Short mmCIF file of C-alpha atoms and ligand atoms in Angstrom, two decimals:
data_model
loop_
_atom_site.label_atom_id
_atom_site.label_comp_id
_atom_site.label_asym_id
_atom_site.label_seq_id
_atom_site.Cartn_x
_atom_site.Cartn_y
_atom_site.Cartn_z
CA UNK V 29 -35.86 119.53 -158.81
CA UNK V 30 -33.35 116.70 -159.13
CA UNK V 31 -33.20 114.20 -162.03
CA UNK V 32 -35.49 111.70 -160.28
CA UNK V 33 -38.10 114.38 -159.70
CA UNK V 34 -37.88 115.58 -163.32
CA UNK V 35 -38.60 112.00 -164.38
CA UNK V 36 -41.30 111.31 -161.78
CA UNK V 37 -43.20 114.47 -162.67
CA UNK V 38 -42.38 114.45 -166.41
CA UNK V 39 -46.02 114.00 -167.46
CA UNK V 40 -46.92 117.17 -165.60
CA UNK V 41 -43.88 119.02 -166.87
CA UNK V 42 -44.90 118.11 -170.44
CA UNK V 43 -48.11 120.08 -169.98
CA UNK V 44 -47.36 123.63 -171.12
CA UNK V 45 -49.87 124.98 -168.57
CA UNK V 46 -47.83 123.44 -165.76
CA UNK V 47 -44.25 122.98 -167.03
CA UNK V 48 -41.16 123.11 -164.82
CA UNK V 49 -42.29 126.29 -163.15
CA UNK V 50 -45.70 124.95 -162.16
CA UNK V 51 -44.32 121.63 -160.96
CA UNK V 52 -41.67 123.50 -158.98
CA UNK V 53 -44.44 125.44 -157.25
CA UNK V 54 -46.26 122.16 -156.48
CA UNK V 55 -43.08 120.56 -155.07
CA UNK V 56 -42.49 123.56 -152.83
CA UNK V 57 -46.11 123.85 -151.68
CA UNK V 58 -47.70 123.10 -148.34
CA UNK V 59 -51.32 121.95 -148.48
CA UNK V 60 -53.68 121.42 -145.55
CA UNK V 61 -56.25 118.65 -145.95
CA UNK V 62 -58.88 118.64 -143.21
CA UNK V 63 -60.48 115.21 -143.05
CA UNK V 64 -58.87 111.89 -144.05
CA UNK V 65 -62.13 110.19 -145.03
CA UNK V 66 -64.06 109.75 -148.27
CA UNK V 67 -63.01 113.06 -149.84
CA UNK V 68 -59.66 113.43 -148.12
CA UNK V 69 -58.53 109.99 -149.31
CA UNK V 70 -58.51 110.59 -153.07
CA UNK V 71 -57.59 114.25 -152.63
CA UNK V 72 -54.51 113.46 -150.52
CA UNK V 73 -53.49 110.55 -152.77
CA UNK V 74 -53.55 112.68 -155.94
CA UNK V 75 -51.79 115.55 -154.21
CA UNK V 76 -49.08 113.21 -152.93
CA UNK V 77 -48.68 111.44 -156.27
CA UNK V 78 -48.46 114.83 -157.98
CA UNK V 79 -45.62 115.83 -155.66
CA UNK V 80 -47.01 118.40 -153.23
CA UNK V 81 -44.01 119.03 -150.97
CA UNK V 82 -45.76 119.05 -147.61
CA UNK V 83 -49.18 117.57 -146.94
CA UNK V 84 -50.74 118.31 -143.57
CA UNK V 85 -53.43 115.73 -142.84
CA UNK V 86 -55.81 116.54 -139.99
CA UNK V 87 -58.32 114.04 -138.61
CA UNK V 88 -58.97 112.82 -135.08
CA UNK V 89 -60.83 109.64 -136.02
CA UNK V 90 -59.71 106.04 -136.24
CA UNK V 91 -60.39 103.74 -139.17
CA UNK V 92 -63.67 101.84 -138.91
CA UNK V 93 -64.77 98.86 -140.99
CA UNK V 94 -67.65 100.94 -142.43
CA UNK V 95 -65.10 103.46 -143.81
CA UNK V 96 -63.40 100.98 -146.14
CA UNK V 97 -66.21 101.02 -148.71
CA UNK V 98 -64.95 104.43 -149.95
CA UNK V 99 -62.02 105.74 -147.90
CA UNK V 100 -59.29 104.34 -150.13
CA UNK V 101 -56.46 105.85 -148.09
CA UNK V 102 -57.14 103.07 -145.58
CA UNK V 103 -57.19 99.30 -145.86
CA UNK V 104 -58.25 96.29 -143.85
CA UNK V 105 -55.15 96.22 -141.66
CA UNK V 106 -55.70 99.87 -140.78
CA UNK V 107 -58.96 99.23 -138.91
CA UNK V 108 -58.61 100.66 -135.42
CA UNK V 109 -55.59 102.83 -136.28
CA UNK V 110 -55.63 106.61 -136.40
CA UNK V 111 -56.68 107.71 -139.89
CA UNK V 112 -53.79 110.15 -140.14
CA UNK V 113 -51.28 107.40 -139.38
CA UNK V 114 -52.86 104.91 -141.74
CA UNK V 115 -53.00 107.74 -144.33
CA UNK V 116 -49.38 108.74 -143.79
CA UNK V 117 -48.25 105.16 -144.49
CA UNK V 118 -50.31 104.91 -147.68
CA UNK V 119 -49.03 108.26 -148.95
CA UNK V 120 -45.41 107.32 -148.14
CA UNK V 121 -45.81 104.19 -150.29
CA UNK V 122 -47.22 106.33 -153.13
CA UNK V 123 -44.51 108.96 -153.00
CA UNK V 124 -41.76 108.93 -150.36
CA UNK V 125 -40.69 112.43 -151.40
CA UNK V 126 -43.78 114.00 -149.87
CA UNK V 127 -43.52 115.12 -146.28
CA UNK V 128 -46.76 114.16 -144.53
CA UNK V 129 -47.60 115.95 -141.28
CA UNK V 130 -50.25 113.92 -139.42
CA UNK V 131 -52.43 115.89 -137.00
CA UNK V 132 -54.50 113.41 -135.00
CA UNK V 133 -57.04 115.90 -133.73
CA UNK V 134 -60.11 117.84 -134.68
CA UNK V 135 -58.34 120.99 -135.83
CA UNK V 136 -60.01 124.06 -134.31
CA UNK V 137 -59.42 127.48 -132.75
CA UNK V 138 -55.92 128.92 -132.85
CA UNK V 139 -54.36 125.65 -134.03
CA UNK V 140 -56.64 125.68 -137.06
CA UNK V 141 -55.86 129.30 -137.88
CA UNK V 142 -52.15 128.67 -137.50
CA UNK V 143 -52.21 125.68 -139.86
CA UNK V 144 -54.30 127.61 -142.39
CA UNK V 145 -51.79 130.46 -142.15
CA UNK V 146 -48.92 128.10 -143.01
CA UNK V 147 -50.72 126.48 -145.97
CA UNK V 148 -50.72 127.62 -149.60
CA UNK V 149 -54.09 125.95 -150.25
CA UNK V 150 -56.66 124.44 -147.84
CA UNK V 151 -58.96 121.53 -148.70
CA UNK V 152 -62.14 121.10 -146.71
CA UNK V 153 -62.79 117.36 -146.78
CA UNK V 154 -64.73 117.38 -143.51
CA UNK V 155 -68.25 116.13 -142.96
CA UNK V 156 -69.94 118.68 -140.70
CA UNK V 157 -71.01 122.33 -140.79
CA UNK V 158 -69.21 123.41 -137.60
CA UNK V 159 -65.86 122.40 -139.07
CA UNK V 160 -66.73 123.79 -142.51
CA UNK V 161 -67.55 127.21 -141.07
CA UNK V 162 -64.46 127.21 -138.83
CA UNK V 163 -62.21 126.41 -141.80
CA UNK V 164 -63.90 129.12 -143.88
CA UNK V 165 -63.42 131.74 -141.17
CA UNK V 166 -59.74 130.85 -140.84
CA UNK V 167 -59.24 130.98 -144.62
CA UNK V 168 -60.95 134.38 -144.87
CA UNK V 169 -58.89 135.71 -141.92
CA UNK V 170 -55.62 134.48 -143.41
CA UNK V 171 -56.49 135.18 -147.06
CA UNK V 172 -55.97 131.55 -148.12
CA UNK V 173 -57.79 129.78 -150.97
CA UNK V 174 -60.27 127.14 -149.83
CA UNK V 175 -61.27 124.15 -151.96
CA UNK V 176 -64.54 122.91 -150.53
CA UNK V 177 -66.13 119.55 -151.29
CA UNK V 178 -69.13 117.58 -150.08
CA UNK V 179 -70.67 114.21 -150.94
CA UNK V 180 -73.77 112.51 -149.61
CA UNK V 181 -75.99 109.80 -151.10
CA UNK V 182 -75.52 110.31 -154.87
CA UNK V 183 -75.02 114.10 -154.64
CA UNK V 184 -71.71 115.89 -154.77
CA UNK V 185 -70.61 119.51 -154.81
CA UNK V 186 -67.35 121.40 -155.17
CA UNK V 187 -66.40 125.07 -155.14
CA UNK V 188 -63.35 127.26 -154.56
CA UNK V 189 -63.50 130.27 -152.27
CA UNK V 190 -60.56 132.59 -152.80
CA UNK V 191 -60.85 135.96 -151.14
CA UNK V 192 -57.72 137.14 -152.95
CA UNK V 193 -60.14 137.64 -155.84
CA UNK V 194 -62.39 140.62 -155.26
CA UNK V 195 -65.57 138.99 -156.56
CA UNK V 196 -65.16 135.67 -154.75
CA UNK V 197 -67.80 134.67 -152.22
CA UNK V 198 -66.81 132.75 -149.08
CA UNK V 199 -68.46 129.53 -147.85
CA UNK V 200 -70.60 131.56 -145.45
CA UNK V 201 -72.00 133.71 -148.30
CA UNK V 202 -73.38 130.48 -149.75
CA UNK V 203 -74.42 128.64 -146.60
CA UNK V 204 -75.04 131.20 -143.84
CA UNK V 205 -74.49 129.83 -140.37
CA UNK V 206 -77.40 129.47 -138.01
CA UNK V 207 -79.88 128.95 -140.81
CA UNK V 208 -81.71 125.76 -140.19
CA UNK V 209 -79.53 123.62 -142.39
CA UNK V 210 -80.11 120.03 -141.71
CA UNK V 211 -76.94 118.08 -141.09
CA UNK V 212 -77.09 114.94 -143.16
CA UNK V 213 -74.38 112.41 -142.56
CA UNK V 214 -73.11 109.38 -144.41
CA UNK V 215 -73.66 107.23 -141.33
CA UNK V 216 -77.40 107.85 -141.59
CA UNK V 217 -78.02 108.60 -145.26
CA UNK V 218 -75.39 106.47 -146.99
CA UNK V 219 -73.01 107.55 -149.74
CA UNK V 220 -72.14 106.08 -153.14
CA UNK V 221 -68.50 104.95 -152.95
CA UNK V 222 -67.08 106.41 -156.19
CA UNK V 223 -68.90 109.71 -155.65
CA UNK V 224 -66.44 110.57 -152.87
CA UNK V 225 -63.62 109.64 -155.25
CA UNK V 226 -64.95 111.92 -157.99
CA UNK V 227 -65.47 114.90 -155.68
CA UNK V 228 -62.14 114.40 -153.87
CA UNK V 229 -60.30 114.15 -157.20
CA UNK V 230 -61.92 117.40 -158.39
CA UNK V 231 -60.73 119.03 -155.15
CA UNK V 232 -57.17 117.82 -155.84
CA UNK V 233 -57.40 119.16 -159.39
CA UNK V 234 -58.50 122.59 -158.19
CA UNK V 235 -55.75 122.67 -155.55
CA UNK V 236 -53.05 121.77 -158.09
CA UNK V 237 -54.36 124.40 -160.53
CA UNK V 238 -54.17 127.02 -157.79
CA UNK V 239 -50.61 125.97 -156.90
CA UNK V 240 -49.41 125.88 -160.50
CA UNK V 241 -51.41 129.02 -161.29
CA UNK V 242 -53.07 127.59 -164.39
CA UNK V 243 -56.57 127.46 -165.82
CA UNK V 244 -59.69 128.92 -164.28
CA UNK V 245 -60.39 127.99 -160.67
CA UNK V 246 -63.96 127.18 -159.57
CA UNK V 247 -64.22 130.59 -157.93
CA UNK V 248 -67.76 132.01 -157.98
CA UNK V 249 -69.12 128.72 -159.29
CA UNK V 250 -70.65 125.76 -157.47
CA UNK V 251 -70.24 122.51 -159.33
CA UNK V 252 -73.03 120.04 -158.58
CA UNK V 253 -73.02 116.37 -159.49
CA UNK V 254 -76.03 114.08 -159.53
CA UNK V 255 -74.25 110.73 -159.81
CA UNK V 256 -77.48 108.80 -160.37
CA UNK V 257 -78.15 110.70 -163.59
CA UNK V 258 -74.40 111.43 -163.96
CA UNK V 259 -75.39 114.99 -164.62
CA UNK V 260 -73.12 117.97 -163.81
CA UNK V 261 -74.52 121.43 -163.25
CA UNK V 262 -72.80 124.72 -162.52
CA UNK V 263 -74.42 127.44 -160.44
CA UNK V 264 -72.98 130.95 -160.48
CA UNK V 265 -72.25 132.26 -157.00
CA UNK V 266 -72.12 135.87 -155.96
CA UNK V 267 -70.62 137.45 -152.89
CA UNK V 268 -73.08 138.34 -150.14
CA UNK V 269 -72.35 142.03 -149.38
CA UNK V 270 -73.77 141.58 -145.87
CA UNK V 271 -71.90 138.34 -145.11
CA UNK V 272 -70.84 138.26 -141.47
CA UNK V 273 -67.56 136.58 -142.30
CA UNK V 274 -66.17 138.26 -145.42
CA UNK V 275 -68.06 141.55 -145.86
CA UNK V 276 -65.73 143.62 -143.66
CA UNK V 277 -62.69 142.67 -145.68
ZN1 LIG M 226 -68.84 135.60 -147.16
#
């Protein structure tokens, strides 16, 4: 790190759990954020401010007026623009040292697996089960830690799936595919604006901890937030020995 970086990141470097070594790892890291919406906004902003070297932002959507209530990566003048381009501009204003790679597409198939393979940590900030399962499969296949977040109405959840740890479940262990899980979306159900900020910020925190190798990641634990009661609960998660995605590994 140069002198400017030592100054910019001094409040991280002062933390003994992070220090120069941890911040160096953050500055040299590549993080994939899938989804530049309610969760991806705060997650990407904190990751950029904290100095993650390369941020890959994947989202095929454009900014809509209904997004602005919570998607703080975007502003009024961004309406109609690609979210990844609006997001890249916001992140560049926050921290010009971060290289932002905008992918204006719904990342899937080989392209998804390739991007996951290049990343040190993957954040699932998407809003549908098809994408969530695809990201999980790619992370299991490539052995990459996945920080998963979700927010709907007043309910939020976060967990970390890291198959490098023997006891870690994967997303599929928790939410098996094909089970009749009802897809509930913000467009229909609504979502409390700061809830997405809280959940996205927790995802950024978990990603930075993984990069700096400090603390205890949310592996094997599902953190649940009821924002109406402002009540946090933690559920212990076990690995499903018959999971179709991770059991053969
Ligand atoms: Zn599994």
